[in-house]
Coordinates of C-alpha atoms in Angstrom, one line a residue:
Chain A
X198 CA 66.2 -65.1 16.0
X199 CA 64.1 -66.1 13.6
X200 CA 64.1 -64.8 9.8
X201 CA 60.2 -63.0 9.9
X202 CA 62.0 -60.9 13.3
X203 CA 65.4 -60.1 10.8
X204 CA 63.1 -58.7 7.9
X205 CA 61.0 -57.0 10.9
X206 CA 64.6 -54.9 12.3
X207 CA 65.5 -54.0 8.6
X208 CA 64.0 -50.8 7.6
X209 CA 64.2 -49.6 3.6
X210 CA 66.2 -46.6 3.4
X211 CA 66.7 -44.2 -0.2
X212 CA 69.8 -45.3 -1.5
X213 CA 72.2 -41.8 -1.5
X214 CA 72.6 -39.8 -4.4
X215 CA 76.2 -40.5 -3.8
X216 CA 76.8 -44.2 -3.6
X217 CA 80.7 -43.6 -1.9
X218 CA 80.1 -42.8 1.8
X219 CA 84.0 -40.8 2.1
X220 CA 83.2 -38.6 -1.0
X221 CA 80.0 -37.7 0.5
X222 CA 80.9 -36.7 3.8
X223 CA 84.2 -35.1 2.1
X224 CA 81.4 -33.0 -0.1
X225 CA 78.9 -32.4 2.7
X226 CA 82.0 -31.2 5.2
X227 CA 83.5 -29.5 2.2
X228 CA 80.4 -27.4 1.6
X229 CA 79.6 -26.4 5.3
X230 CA 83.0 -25.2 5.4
X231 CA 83.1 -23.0 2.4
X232 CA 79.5 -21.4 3.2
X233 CA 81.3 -20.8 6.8
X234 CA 83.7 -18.9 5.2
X235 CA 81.7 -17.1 2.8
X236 CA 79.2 -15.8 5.0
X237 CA 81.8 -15.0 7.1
X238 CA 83.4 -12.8 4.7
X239 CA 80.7 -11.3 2.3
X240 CA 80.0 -8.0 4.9
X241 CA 76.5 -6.5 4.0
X242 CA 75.8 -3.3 5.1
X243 CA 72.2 -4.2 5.9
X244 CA 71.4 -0.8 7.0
X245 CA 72.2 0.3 3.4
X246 CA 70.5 -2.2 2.1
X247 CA 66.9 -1.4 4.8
X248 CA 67.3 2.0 3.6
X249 CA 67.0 0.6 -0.6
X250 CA 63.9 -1.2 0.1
X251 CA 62.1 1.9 -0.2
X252 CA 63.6 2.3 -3.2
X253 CA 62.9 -0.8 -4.1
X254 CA 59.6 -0.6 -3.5
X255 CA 59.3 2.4 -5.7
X256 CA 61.1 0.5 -8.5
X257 CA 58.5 -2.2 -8.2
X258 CA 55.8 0.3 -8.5
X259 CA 57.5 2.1 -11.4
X260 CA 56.8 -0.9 -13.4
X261 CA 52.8 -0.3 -12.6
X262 CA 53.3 3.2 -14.2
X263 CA 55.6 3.0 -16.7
X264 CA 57.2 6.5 -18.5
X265 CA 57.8 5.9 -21.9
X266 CA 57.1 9.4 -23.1
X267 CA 59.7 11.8 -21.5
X268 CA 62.7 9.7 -23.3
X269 CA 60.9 8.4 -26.0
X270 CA 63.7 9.8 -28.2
X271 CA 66.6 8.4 -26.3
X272 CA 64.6 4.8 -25.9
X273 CA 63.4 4.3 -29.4
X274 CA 66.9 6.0 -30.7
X275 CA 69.1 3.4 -28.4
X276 CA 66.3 0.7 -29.4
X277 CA 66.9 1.1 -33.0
X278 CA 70.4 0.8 -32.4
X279 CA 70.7 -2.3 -30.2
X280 CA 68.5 -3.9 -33.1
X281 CA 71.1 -2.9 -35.9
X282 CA 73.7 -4.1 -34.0
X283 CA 72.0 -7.4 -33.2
X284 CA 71.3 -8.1 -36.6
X285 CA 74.3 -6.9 -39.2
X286 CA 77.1 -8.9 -36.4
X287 CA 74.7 -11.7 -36.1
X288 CA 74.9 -11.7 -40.3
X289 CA 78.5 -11.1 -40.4
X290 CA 79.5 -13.7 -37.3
X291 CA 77.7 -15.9 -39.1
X292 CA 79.8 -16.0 -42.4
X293 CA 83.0 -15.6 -40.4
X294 CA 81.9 -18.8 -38.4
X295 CA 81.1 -21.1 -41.2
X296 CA 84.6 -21.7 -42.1
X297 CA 86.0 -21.2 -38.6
X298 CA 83.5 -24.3 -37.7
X299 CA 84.5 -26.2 -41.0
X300 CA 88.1 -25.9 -39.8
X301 CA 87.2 -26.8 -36.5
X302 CA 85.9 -30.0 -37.2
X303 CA 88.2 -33.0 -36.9
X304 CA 87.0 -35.4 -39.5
X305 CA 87.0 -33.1 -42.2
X306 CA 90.0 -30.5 -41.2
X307 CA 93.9 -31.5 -41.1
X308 CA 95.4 -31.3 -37.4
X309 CA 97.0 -27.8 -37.8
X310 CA 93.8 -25.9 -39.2
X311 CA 92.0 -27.6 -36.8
X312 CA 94.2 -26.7 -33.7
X313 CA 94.0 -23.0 -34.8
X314 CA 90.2 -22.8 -35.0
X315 CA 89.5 -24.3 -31.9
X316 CA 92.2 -21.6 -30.7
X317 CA 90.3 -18.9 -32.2
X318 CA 86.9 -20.5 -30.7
X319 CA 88.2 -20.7 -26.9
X320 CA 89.5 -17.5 -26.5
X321 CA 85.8 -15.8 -28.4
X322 CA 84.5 -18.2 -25.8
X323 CA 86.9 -18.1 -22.4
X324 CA 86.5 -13.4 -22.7
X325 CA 82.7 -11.9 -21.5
X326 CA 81.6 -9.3 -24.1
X327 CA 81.8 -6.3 -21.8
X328 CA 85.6 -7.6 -21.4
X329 CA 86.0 -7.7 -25.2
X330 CA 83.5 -4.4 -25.5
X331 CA 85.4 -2.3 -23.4
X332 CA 89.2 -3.4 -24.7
X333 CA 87.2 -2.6 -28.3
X334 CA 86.2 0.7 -27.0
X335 CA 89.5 2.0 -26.0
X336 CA 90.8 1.0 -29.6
X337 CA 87.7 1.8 -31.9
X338 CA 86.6 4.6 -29.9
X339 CA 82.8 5.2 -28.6
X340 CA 79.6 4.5 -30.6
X341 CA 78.0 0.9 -32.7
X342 CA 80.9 -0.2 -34.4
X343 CA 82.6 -1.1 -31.0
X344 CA 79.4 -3.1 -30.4
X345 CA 79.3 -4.9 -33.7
X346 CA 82.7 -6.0 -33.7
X347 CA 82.4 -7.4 -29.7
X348 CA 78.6 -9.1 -30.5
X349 CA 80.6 -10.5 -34.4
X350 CA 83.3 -11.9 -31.8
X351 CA 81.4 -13.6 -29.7
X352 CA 79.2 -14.6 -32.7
X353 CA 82.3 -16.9 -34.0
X354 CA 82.8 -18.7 -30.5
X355 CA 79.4 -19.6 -30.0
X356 CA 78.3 -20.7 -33.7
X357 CA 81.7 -22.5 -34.8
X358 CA 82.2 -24.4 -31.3
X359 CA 78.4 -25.3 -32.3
X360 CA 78.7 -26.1 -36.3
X361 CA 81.7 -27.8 -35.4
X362 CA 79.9 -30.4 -33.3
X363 CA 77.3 -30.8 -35.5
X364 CA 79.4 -31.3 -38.3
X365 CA 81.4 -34.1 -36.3
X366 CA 77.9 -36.1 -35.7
X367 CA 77.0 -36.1 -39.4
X368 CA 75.9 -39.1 -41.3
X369 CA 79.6 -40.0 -42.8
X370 CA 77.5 -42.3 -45.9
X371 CA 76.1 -39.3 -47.6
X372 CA 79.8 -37.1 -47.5
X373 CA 81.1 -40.3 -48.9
X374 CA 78.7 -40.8 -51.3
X375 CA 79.1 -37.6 -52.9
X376 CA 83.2 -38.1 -52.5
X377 CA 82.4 -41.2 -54.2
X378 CA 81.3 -39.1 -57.7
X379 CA 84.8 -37.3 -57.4
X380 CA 83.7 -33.7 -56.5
X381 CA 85.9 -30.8 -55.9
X382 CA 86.6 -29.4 -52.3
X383 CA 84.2 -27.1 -52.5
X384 CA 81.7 -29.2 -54.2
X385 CA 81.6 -32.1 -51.6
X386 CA 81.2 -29.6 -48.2
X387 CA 78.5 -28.4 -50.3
X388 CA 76.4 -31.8 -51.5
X389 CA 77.9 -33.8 -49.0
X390 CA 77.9 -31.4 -45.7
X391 CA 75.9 -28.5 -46.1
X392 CA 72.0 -30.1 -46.8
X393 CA 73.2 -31.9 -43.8
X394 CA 73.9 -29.0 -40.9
X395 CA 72.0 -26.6 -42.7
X396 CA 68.4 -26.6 -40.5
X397 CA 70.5 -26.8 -37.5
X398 CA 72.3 -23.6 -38.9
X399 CA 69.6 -21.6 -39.4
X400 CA 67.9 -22.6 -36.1
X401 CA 71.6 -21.7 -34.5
X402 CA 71.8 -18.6 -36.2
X403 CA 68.3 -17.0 -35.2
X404 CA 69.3 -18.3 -31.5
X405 CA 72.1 -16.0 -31.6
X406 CA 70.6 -13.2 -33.3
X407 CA 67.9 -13.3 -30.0
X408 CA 71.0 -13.5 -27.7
X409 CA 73.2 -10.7 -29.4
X410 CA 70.1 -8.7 -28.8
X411 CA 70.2 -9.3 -25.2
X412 CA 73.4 -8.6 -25.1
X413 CA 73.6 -5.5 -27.1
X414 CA 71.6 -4.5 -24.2
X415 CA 74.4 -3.7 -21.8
X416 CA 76.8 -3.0 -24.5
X417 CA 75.6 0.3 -23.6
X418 CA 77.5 0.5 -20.4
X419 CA 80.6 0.8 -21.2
X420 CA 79.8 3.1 -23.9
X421 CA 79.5 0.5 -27.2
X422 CA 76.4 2.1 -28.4
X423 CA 72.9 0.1 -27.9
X424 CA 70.1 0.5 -25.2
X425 CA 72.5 0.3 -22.3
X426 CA 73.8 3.7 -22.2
X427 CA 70.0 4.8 -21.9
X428 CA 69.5 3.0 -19.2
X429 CA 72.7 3.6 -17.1
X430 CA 71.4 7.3 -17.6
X431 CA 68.0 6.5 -16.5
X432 CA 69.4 4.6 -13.3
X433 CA 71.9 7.2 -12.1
X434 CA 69.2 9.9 -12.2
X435 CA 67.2 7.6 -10.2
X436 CA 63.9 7.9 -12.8
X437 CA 63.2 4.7 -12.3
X438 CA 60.1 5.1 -14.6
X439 CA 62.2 5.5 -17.4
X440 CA 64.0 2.6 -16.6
X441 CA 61.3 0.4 -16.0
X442 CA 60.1 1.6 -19.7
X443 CA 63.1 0.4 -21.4
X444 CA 63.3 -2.8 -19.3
X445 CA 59.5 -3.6 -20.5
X446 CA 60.2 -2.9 -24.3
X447 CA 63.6 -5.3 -23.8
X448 CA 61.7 -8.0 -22.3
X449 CA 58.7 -7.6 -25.0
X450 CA 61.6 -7.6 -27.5
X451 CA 63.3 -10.9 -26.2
X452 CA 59.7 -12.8 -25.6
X453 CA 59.1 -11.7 -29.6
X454 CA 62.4 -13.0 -30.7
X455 CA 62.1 -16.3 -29.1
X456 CA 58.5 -17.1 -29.6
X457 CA 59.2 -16.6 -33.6
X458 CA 62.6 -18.5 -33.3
X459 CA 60.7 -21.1 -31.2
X460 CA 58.3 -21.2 -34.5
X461 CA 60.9 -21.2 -37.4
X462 CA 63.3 -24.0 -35.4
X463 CA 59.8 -25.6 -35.0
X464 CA 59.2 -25.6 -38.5
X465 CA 62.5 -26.7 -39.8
X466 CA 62.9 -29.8 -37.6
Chain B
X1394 CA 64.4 -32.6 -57.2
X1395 CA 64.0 -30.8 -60.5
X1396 CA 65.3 -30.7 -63.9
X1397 CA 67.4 -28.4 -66.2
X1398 CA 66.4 -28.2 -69.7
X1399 CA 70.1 -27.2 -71.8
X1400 CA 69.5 -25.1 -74.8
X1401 CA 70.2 -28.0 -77.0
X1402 CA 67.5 -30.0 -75.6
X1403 CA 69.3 -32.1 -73.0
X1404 CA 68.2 -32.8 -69.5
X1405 CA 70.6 -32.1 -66.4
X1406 CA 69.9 -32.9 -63.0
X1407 CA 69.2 -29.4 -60.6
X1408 CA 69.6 -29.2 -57.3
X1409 CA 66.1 -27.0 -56.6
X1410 CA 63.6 -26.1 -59.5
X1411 CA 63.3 -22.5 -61.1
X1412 CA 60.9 -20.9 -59.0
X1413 CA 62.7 -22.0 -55.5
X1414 CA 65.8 -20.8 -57.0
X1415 CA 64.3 -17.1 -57.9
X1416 CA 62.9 -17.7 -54.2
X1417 CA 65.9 -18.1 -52.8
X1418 CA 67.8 -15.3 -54.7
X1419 CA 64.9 -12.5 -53.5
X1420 CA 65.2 -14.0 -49.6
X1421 CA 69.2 -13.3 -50.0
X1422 CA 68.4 -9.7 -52.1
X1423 CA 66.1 -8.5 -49.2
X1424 CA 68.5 -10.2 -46.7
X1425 CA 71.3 -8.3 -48.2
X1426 CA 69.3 -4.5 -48.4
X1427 CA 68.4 -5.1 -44.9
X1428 CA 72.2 -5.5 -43.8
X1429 CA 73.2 -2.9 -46.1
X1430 CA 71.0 -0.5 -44.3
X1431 CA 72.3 -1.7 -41.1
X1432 CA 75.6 -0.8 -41.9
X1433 CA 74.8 2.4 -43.2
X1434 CA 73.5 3.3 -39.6
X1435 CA 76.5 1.9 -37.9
X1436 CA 78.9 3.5 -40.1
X1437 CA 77.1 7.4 -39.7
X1438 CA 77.7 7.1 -36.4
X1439 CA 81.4 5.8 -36.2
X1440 CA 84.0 8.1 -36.5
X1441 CA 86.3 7.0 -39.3
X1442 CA 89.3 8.7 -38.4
X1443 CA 89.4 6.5 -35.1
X1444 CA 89.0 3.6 -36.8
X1445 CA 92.0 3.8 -39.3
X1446 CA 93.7 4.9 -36.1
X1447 CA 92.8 1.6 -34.6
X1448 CA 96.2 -0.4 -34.7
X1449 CA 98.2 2.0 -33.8
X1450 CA 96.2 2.3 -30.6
X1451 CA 95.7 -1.4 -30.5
X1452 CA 99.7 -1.5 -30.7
X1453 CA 100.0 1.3 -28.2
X1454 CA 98.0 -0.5 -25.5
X1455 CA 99.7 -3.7 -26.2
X1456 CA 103.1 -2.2 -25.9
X1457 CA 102.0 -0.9 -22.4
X1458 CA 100.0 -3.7 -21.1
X1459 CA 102.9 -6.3 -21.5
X1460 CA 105.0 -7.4 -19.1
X1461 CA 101.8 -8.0 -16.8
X1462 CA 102.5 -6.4 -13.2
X1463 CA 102.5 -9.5 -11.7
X1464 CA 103.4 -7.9 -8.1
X1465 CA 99.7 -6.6 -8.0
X1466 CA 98.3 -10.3 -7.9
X1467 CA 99.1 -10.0 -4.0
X1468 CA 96.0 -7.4 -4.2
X1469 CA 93.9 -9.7 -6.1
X1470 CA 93.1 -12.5 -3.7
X1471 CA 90.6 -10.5 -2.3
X1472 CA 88.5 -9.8 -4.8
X1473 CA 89.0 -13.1 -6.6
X1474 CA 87.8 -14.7 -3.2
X1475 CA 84.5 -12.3 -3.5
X1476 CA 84.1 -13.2 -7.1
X1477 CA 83.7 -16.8 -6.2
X1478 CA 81.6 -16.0 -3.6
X1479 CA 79.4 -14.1 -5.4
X1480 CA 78.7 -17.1 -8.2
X1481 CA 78.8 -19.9 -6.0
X1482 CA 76.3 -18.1 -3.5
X1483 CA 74.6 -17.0 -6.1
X1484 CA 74.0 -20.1 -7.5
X1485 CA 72.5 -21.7 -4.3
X1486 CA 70.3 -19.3 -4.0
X1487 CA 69.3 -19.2 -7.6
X1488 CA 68.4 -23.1 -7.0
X1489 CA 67.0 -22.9 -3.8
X1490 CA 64.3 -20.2 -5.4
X1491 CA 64.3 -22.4 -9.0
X1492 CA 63.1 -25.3 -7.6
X1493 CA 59.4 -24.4 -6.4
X1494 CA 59.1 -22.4 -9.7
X1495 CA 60.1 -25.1 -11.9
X1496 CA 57.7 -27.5 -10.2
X1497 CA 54.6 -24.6 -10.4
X1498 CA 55.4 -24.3 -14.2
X1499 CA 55.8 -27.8 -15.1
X1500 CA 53.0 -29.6 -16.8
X1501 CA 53.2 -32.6 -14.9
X1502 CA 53.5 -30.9 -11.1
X1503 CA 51.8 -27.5 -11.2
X1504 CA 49.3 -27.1 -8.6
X1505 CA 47.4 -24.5 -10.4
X1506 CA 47.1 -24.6 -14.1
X1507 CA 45.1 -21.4 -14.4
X1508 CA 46.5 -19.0 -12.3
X1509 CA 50.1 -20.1 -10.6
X1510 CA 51.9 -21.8 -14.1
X1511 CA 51.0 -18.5 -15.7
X1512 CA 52.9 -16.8 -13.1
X1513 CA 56.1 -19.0 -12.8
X1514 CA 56.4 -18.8 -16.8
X1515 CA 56.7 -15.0 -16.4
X1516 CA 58.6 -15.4 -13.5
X1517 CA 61.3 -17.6 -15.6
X1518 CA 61.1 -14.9 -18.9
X1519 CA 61.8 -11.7 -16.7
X1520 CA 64.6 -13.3 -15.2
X1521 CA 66.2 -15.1 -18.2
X1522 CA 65.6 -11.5 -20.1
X1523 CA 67.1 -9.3 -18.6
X1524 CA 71.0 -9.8 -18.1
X1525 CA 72.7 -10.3 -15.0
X1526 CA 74.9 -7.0 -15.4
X1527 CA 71.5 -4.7 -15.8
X1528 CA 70.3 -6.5 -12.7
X1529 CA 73.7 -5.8 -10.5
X1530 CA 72.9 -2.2 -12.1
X1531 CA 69.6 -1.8 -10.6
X1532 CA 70.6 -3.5 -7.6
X1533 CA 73.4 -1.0 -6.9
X1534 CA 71.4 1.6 -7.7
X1535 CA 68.4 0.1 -5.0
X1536 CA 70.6 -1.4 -2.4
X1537 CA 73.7 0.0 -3.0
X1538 CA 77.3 -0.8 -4.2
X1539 CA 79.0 -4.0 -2.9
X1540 CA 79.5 -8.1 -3.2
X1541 CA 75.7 -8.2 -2.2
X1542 CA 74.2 -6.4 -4.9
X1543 CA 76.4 -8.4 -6.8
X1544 CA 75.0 -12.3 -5.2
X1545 CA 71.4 -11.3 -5.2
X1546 CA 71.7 -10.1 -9.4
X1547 CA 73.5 -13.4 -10.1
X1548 CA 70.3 -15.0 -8.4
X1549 CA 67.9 -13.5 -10.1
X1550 CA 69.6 -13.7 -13.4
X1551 CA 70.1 -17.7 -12.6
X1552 CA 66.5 -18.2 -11.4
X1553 CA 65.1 -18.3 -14.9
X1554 CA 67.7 -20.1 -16.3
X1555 CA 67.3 -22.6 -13.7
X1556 CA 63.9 -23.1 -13.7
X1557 CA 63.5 -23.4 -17.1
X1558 CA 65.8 -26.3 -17.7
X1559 CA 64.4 -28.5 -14.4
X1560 CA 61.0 -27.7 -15.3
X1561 CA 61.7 -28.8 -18.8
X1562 CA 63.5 -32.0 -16.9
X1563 CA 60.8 -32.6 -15.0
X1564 CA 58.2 -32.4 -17.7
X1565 CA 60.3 -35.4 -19.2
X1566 CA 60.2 -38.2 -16.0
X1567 CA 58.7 -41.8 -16.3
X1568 CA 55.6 -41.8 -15.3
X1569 CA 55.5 -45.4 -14.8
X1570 CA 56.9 -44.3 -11.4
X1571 CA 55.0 -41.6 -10.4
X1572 CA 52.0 -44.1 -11.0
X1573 CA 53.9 -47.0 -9.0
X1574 CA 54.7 -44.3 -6.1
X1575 CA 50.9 -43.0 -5.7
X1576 CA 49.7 -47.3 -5.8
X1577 CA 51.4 -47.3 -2.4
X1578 CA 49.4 -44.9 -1.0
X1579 CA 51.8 -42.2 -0.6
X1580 CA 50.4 -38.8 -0.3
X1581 CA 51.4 -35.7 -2.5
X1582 CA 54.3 -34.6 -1.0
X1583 CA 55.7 -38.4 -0.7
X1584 CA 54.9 -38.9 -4.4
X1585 CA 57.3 -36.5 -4.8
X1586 CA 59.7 -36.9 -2.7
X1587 CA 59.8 -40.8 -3.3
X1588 CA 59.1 -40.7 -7.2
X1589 CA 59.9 -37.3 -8.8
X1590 CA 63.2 -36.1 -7.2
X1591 CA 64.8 -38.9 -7.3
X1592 CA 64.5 -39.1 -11.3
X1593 CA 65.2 -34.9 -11.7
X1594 CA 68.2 -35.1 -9.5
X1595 CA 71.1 -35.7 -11.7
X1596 CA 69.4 -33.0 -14.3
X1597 CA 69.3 -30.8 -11.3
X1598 CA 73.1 -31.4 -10.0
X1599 CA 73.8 -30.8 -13.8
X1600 CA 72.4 -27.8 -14.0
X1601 CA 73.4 -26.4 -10.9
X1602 CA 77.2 -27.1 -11.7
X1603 CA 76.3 -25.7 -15.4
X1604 CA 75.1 -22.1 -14.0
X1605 CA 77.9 -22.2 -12.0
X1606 CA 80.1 -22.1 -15.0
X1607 CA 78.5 -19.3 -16.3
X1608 CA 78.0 -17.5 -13.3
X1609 CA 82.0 -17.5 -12.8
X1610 CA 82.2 -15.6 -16.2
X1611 CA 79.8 -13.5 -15.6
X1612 CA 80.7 -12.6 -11.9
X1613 CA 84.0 -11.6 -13.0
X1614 CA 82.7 -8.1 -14.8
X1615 CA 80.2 -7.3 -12.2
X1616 CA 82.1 -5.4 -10.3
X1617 CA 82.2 -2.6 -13.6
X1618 CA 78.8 -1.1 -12.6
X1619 CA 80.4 -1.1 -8.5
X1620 CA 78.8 -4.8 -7.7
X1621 CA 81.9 -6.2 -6.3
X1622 CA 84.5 -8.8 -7.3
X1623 CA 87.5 -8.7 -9.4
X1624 CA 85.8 -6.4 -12.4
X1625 CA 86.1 -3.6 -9.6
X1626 CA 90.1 -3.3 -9.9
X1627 CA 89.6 -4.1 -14.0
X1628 CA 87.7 -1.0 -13.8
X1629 CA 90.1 1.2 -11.1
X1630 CA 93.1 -0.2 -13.5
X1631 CA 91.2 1.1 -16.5
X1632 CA 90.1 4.3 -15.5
X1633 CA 93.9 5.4 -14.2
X1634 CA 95.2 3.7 -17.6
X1635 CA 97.9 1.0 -15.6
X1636 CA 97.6 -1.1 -18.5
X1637 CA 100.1 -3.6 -17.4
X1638 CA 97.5 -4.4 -14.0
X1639 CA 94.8 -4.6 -16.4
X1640 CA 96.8 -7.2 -18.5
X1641 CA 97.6 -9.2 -15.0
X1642 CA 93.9 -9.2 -14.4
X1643 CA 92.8 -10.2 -17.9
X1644 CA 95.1 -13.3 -17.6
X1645 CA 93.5 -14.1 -14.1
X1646 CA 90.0 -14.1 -15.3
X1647 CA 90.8 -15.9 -18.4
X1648 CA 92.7 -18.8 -15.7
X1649 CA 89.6 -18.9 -13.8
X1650 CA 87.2 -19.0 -16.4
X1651 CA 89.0 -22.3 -18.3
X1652 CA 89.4 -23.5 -14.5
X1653 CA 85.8 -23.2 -13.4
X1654 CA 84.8 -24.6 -17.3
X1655 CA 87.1 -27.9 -16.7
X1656 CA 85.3 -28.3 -13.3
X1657 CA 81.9 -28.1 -14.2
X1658 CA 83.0 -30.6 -17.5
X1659 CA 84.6 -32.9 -14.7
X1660 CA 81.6 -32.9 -12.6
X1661 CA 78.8 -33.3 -15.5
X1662 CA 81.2 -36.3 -16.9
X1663 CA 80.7 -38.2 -13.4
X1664 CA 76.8 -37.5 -13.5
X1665 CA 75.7 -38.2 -16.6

């Protein structure tokens, strides 16, 4: 057989995503396996869920004719207070996580402070908010402050973890310059570290304040105060006008938030 | 940089000049009225006497939820099972959906700048808006309680989030190769098959393992509004007060949350 005839047979193939042929058949059998037994044992009642198309379908057109009148008291009451919320534990998770984050940065925090704070930042982290919200509830009783401690706690997880990190990547010739003129403690995070994590802070913070918003949302549910508790009413009496409403104004909110975060992260980069 | 003048004449070195200092101070004054206010509505509307209550409660419920029932974990495979179910199908379907949105809304690939990116932008913001739990909430209430309300909310949650971060991938491949692809001859759908996917699959397997991660947490409390999985006995437990099930649970979610975190960690180390 002559070469021309070899190159003729040999057809290019894509290489596979996964270069090891056992892993990839392992993954592929793996998978089929698992959806087997998945669909096998998720049971849908699918004439419950024909029956909820039509009420699907007047969901949908709810959103064409939305009722912001009947409730406006409720919505702009449970508005007001998802934004309060949002804001004062964004402001007060924010100076609780600037020295969780300091201490949770290895090159500047000694092994034990430093073990603690990432403790502290894994468990905010590891619990949901609802989880957190409804253990809060059954302590603190009904109503805001239930909400603004849960939204401050999961404030410190997301910001320190964050700060942290960034603080870890700095530029170590500026902190040692300024340890270099012999600056207190205090002095040195804040020549030396601060100027340097700062924009990144700020950008981080306003990030958060547009998540603890959405999430204030559905503190509501389980009875932390916010938006939510409007519209778990609105759903159980099946005015789905109402609901359709308060989801608008949310998702007007949330577009607003991160269009104008979008703009001030823009313009401290 | 600016400079201090001392009262006996000497210069000293300032970190901002006077009038971005007085700046500064009236950003933090108006900062500080607008948090003041805040608080002032939080606090009329808590009621104080609960609050200074709080640890012996707090103490209360500790006392009862410890030691953690651990017989009842023979009732929890069940609805840990469904709760995996419910992310991981979830997930699959949020990508399966994700991926012909992400290619409508990305600069590079849309078909239709006008008319069809417009539309797979608002796609991705309803869906990233609105949280997964008010979607299971709505779902309930529309198709009614159970692990499927629960799958299809975790896919439309997922679907923005998804599409957002491939489209955003995709908007960032070589176009050297796109170019090299279409020299060949190859027609639209071979371009991309051949020179697009190829570059945005890691970003894609990333991503996919990433939702995963988050769709495990947020699976877990689902089943609180009646959309199935584990957060369905969290809630049972809670409402007849069997704090020491509750605690059980807690610690089970917390395992599978740190388990499903290490996983998705694992697999994004061996892609990237």
């Amino acid at each position: 057989m002559t070469s021309e005839n070899i190159a003729a047979q040999r057809i290019w193939t894509r290489p596979p995503i996964i270069p090891n042929p056992n892993l990839r058949w392992a993954l592929i059998i793996g998978t089929i396996i698992y959806l087997i037994a998945s669909f096998a044992t998720i049971d849908v009642n699918w004439i419950r869920v024909y029956e909820g198309l039509e009420r699907g379908k007047k969901f949908i057109l709810a959103f064409s004719n939305p009722n912001f009148v009947d409730r406006w008291d409720e919505i702009s009451y449970g508005m007001i207070e998802s934004i309060i919320m949002a804001f004062s534990s964004t402001v007060v998770g924010v100076i609780i996580s600037i020295p969780i984050g300091l201490g949770a940065a290895r090159n500047i925090a000694p092994l034990p402070v430093y073990l603690i704070c990432r403790g502290i930042i894994a468990l905010s982290r590891a619990l949901h908010e609802i989880i957190v919200a409804i253990l809060l509830v059954a302590i603190f009783g009904f109503g805001p402050l239930a909400g603004f401690i849960t939204l401050s706690f999961a404030t410190i997880g997301f910001l320190s973890k964050l700060l942290a990190e960034d603080i870890e990547d700095m530029e170590k010739s500026q902190a040692e310059a300024i340890k270099a003129t012999g600056p207190s403690w205090l002095q040195w995070i804040n020549y030396g570290i601060q100027p340097q994590v700062m924009p990144r802070l700020i950008g981080l913070s306003i990030y958060r304040l547009d998540i603890n918003f959405r999430e204030s949302a559905i503190l509501g549910l389980v009875g932390a105060g916010g938006i939510g508790a409007t519209l778990n009413t609105a759903f159980d009496r099946y005015e789905f006008d109402t609901a359709a409403a308060i989801i608008i104004i949310i998702i007007a909110i949330v577009m607003a938030l991160e269009y104008s975060s979008g703009l001030i992260r823009a313009r401290l980069q | 940089m600016a400079i201090k003048i001392n009262p006996n004449g000497t210069k000293v070195w300032a970190l901002r000049d006077r009038q971005t200092q007085l700046l500064n101070w009236a950003k933090w004054f108006i900062g500080t009225i607008i948090f003041m206010y805040c608080w002032q509505m939080i606090s009329a509307e808590t009621d104080w006497d609960f609050f200074w209550d709080a640890p012996t409660i707090a103490a209360d419920i500790g006392g009862r939820s410890v030691p953690p029932k651990w017989d009842y974990i023979s009732e929890l495979g069940r609805p840990l099972w469904d709760t995996l179910n419910i992310a991981t199908m979830g997930t699959f379907m949020a990508i399966v959906l994700a991926i012909p949105v992400a290619f409508m809304a990305a600069h590079n690939t849309t078909p239709n700048k006008l008319i069809l990116r417009p539309i797979a932008l608002l796609i991705i913001v309803s869906s990233r808006s609105i949280n997964s739990l008010i979607w299971a909430l709505l779902l309930v209430a529309i198709i009614g309680p159970g692990v499927f309300a629960g799958l299809i909310a975790i896919a439309l949650r997922s679907i923005g989030f998804c599409a957002k971060l491939l489209y955003e991938a995709i908007e960032e491949i070589d176009e050297n190769q796109v170019e090299a692809v279409t020299a060949t001859g190859a027609s639209r759908w071979q371009v991309m098959a051949y020179a697009i996917v190829p570059q945005i699959m890691p970003a894609l397997a990333g991503i996919t393992v990433f939702r995963w991660d988050i769709n495990i947490r947020e699976s877990t409390v689902l089943g609180l509004v009646g959309a199935g999985g584990i957060g369905l006995q969290m809630q049972s437990s809670m409402n007849v007060l069997a704090w020491p099930q509750v605690s059980l649970i807690l610690l089970i979610i917390l395992v599978a949350v740190l388990v499903s975190e290490w996983v998705s960690a694992k697999v994004r180390g061996a892609i990237i």
